PDB file of C-alpha atoms in Angstrom:
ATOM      1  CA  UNK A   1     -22.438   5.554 -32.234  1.00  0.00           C
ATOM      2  CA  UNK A   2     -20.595   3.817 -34.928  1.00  0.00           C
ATOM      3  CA  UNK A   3     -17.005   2.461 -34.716  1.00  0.00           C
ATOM      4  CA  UNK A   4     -15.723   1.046 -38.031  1.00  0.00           C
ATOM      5  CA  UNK A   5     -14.623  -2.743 -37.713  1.00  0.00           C
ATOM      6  CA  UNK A   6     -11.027  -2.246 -38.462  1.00  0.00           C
ATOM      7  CA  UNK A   7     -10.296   0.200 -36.077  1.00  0.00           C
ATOM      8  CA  UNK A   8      -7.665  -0.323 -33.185  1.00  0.00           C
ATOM      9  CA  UNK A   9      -8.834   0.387 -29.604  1.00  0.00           C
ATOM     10  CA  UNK A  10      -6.369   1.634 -28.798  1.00  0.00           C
ATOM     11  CA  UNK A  11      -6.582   4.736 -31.172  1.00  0.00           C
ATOM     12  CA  UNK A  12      -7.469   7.920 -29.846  1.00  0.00           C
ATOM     13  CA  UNK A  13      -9.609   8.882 -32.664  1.00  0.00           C
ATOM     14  CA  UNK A  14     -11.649   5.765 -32.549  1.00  0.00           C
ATOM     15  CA  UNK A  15     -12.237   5.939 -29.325  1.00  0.00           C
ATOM     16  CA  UNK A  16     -13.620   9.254 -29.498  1.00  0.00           C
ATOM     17  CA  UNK A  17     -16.828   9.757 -31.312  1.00  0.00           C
ATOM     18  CA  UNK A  18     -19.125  12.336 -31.505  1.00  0.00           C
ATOM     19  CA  UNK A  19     -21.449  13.119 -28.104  1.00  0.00           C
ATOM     20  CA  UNK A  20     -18.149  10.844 -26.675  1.00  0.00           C
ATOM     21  CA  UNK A  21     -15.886   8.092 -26.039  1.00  0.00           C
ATOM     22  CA  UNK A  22     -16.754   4.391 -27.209  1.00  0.00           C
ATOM     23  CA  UNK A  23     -17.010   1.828 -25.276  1.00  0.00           C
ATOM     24  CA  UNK A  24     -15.623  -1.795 -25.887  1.00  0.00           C
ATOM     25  CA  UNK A  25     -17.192  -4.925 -24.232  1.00  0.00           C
ATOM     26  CA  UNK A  26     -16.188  -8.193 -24.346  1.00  0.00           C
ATOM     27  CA  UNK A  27     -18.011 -10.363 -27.118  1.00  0.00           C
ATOM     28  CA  UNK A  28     -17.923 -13.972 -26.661  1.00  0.00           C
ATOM     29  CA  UNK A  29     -19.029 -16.385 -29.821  1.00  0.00           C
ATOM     30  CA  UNK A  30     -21.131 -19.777 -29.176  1.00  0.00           C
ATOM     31  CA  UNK A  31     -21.093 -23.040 -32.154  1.00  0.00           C
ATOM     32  CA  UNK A  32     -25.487 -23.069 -33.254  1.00  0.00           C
ATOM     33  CA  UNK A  33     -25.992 -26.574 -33.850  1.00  0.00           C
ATOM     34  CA  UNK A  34     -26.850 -27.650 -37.278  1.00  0.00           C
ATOM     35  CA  UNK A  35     -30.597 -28.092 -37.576  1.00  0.00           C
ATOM     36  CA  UNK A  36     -31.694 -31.466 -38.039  1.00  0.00           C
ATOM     37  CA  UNK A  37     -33.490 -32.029 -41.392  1.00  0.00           C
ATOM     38  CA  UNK A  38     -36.694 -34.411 -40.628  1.00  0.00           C
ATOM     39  CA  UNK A  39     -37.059 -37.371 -38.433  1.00  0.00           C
ATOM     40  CA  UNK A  40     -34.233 -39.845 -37.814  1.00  0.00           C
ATOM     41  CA  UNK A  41     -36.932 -42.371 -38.008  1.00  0.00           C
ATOM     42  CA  UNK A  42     -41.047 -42.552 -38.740  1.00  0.00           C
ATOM     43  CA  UNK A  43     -43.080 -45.227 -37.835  1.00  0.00           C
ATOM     44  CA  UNK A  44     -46.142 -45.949 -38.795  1.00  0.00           C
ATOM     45  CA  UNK A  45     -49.512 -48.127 -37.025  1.00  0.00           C
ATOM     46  CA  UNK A  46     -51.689 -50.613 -38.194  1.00  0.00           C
ATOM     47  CA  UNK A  47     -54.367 -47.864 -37.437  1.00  0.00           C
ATOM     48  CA  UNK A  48     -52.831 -45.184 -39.333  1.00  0.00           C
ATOM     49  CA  UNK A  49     -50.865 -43.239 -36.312  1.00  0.00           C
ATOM     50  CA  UNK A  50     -47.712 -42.072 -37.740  1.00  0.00           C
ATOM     51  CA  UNK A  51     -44.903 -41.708 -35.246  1.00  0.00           C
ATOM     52  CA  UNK A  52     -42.203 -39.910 -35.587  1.00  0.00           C
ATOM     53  CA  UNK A  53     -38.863 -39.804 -33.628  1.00  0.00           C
ATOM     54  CA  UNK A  54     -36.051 -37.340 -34.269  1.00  0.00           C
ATOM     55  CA  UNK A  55     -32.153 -38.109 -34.234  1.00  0.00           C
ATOM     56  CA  UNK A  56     -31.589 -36.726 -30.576  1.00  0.00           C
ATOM     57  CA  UNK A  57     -34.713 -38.620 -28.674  1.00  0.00           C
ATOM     58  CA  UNK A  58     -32.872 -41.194 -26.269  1.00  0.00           C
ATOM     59  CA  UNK A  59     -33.620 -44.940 -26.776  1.00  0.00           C
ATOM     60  CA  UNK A  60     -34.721 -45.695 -23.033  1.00  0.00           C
ATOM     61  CA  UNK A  61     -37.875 -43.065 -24.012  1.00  0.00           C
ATOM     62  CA  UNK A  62     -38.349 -44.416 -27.471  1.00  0.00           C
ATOM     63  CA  UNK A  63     -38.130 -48.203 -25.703  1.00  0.00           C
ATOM     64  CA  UNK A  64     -41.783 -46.630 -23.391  1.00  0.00           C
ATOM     65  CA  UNK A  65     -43.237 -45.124 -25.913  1.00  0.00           C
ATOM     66  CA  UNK A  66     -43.262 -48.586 -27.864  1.00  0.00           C
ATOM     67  CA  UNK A  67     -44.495 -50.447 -24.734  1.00  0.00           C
ATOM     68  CA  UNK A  68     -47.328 -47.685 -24.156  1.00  0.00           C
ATOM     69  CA  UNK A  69     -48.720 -48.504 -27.673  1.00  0.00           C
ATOM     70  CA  UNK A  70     -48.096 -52.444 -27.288  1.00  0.00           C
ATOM     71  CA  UNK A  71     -50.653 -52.285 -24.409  1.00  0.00           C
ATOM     72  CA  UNK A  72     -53.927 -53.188 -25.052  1.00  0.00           C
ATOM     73  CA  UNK A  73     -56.380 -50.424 -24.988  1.00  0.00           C
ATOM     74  CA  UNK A  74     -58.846 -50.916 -21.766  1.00  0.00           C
ATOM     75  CA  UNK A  75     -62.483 -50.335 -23.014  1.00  0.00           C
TER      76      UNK A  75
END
């Protein structure tokens, strides 16, 4: 069924399409965050791993992540 956008719903015509009556539900709109456009911050090793951390990754996991590659690799 198609309803045109302007139309009130409370007109009789608009409510009643062909095949029936229309029926309007409740339409509720949400905010889409703004993508964010590459990493916040990209570091890069003495052996070549690059590391990058986007603008939303919390400092207490960035703060591990740093100690896991200070540790001295067990061989």
């Amino acid at each position: 069924e198609q309803v045109r956008q302007d139309a009130d719903p409370g007109d009789q015509e608009t409510r009643q399409g062909e095949g029936g009556s229309v029926r309007w539900v409740p339409v509720e709109l949400h905010e889409v965050p703004a993508p964010v456009a590459g990493p916040a911050l990209t570091l890069v090793l003495a052996n070549g791993l690059r590391l990058e951390v986007g603008a939303d990754f919390e400092p207490r996991t960035l703060r591990r992540v740093l100690a896991v590659l200070q540790e001295p690799l067990a061989a």
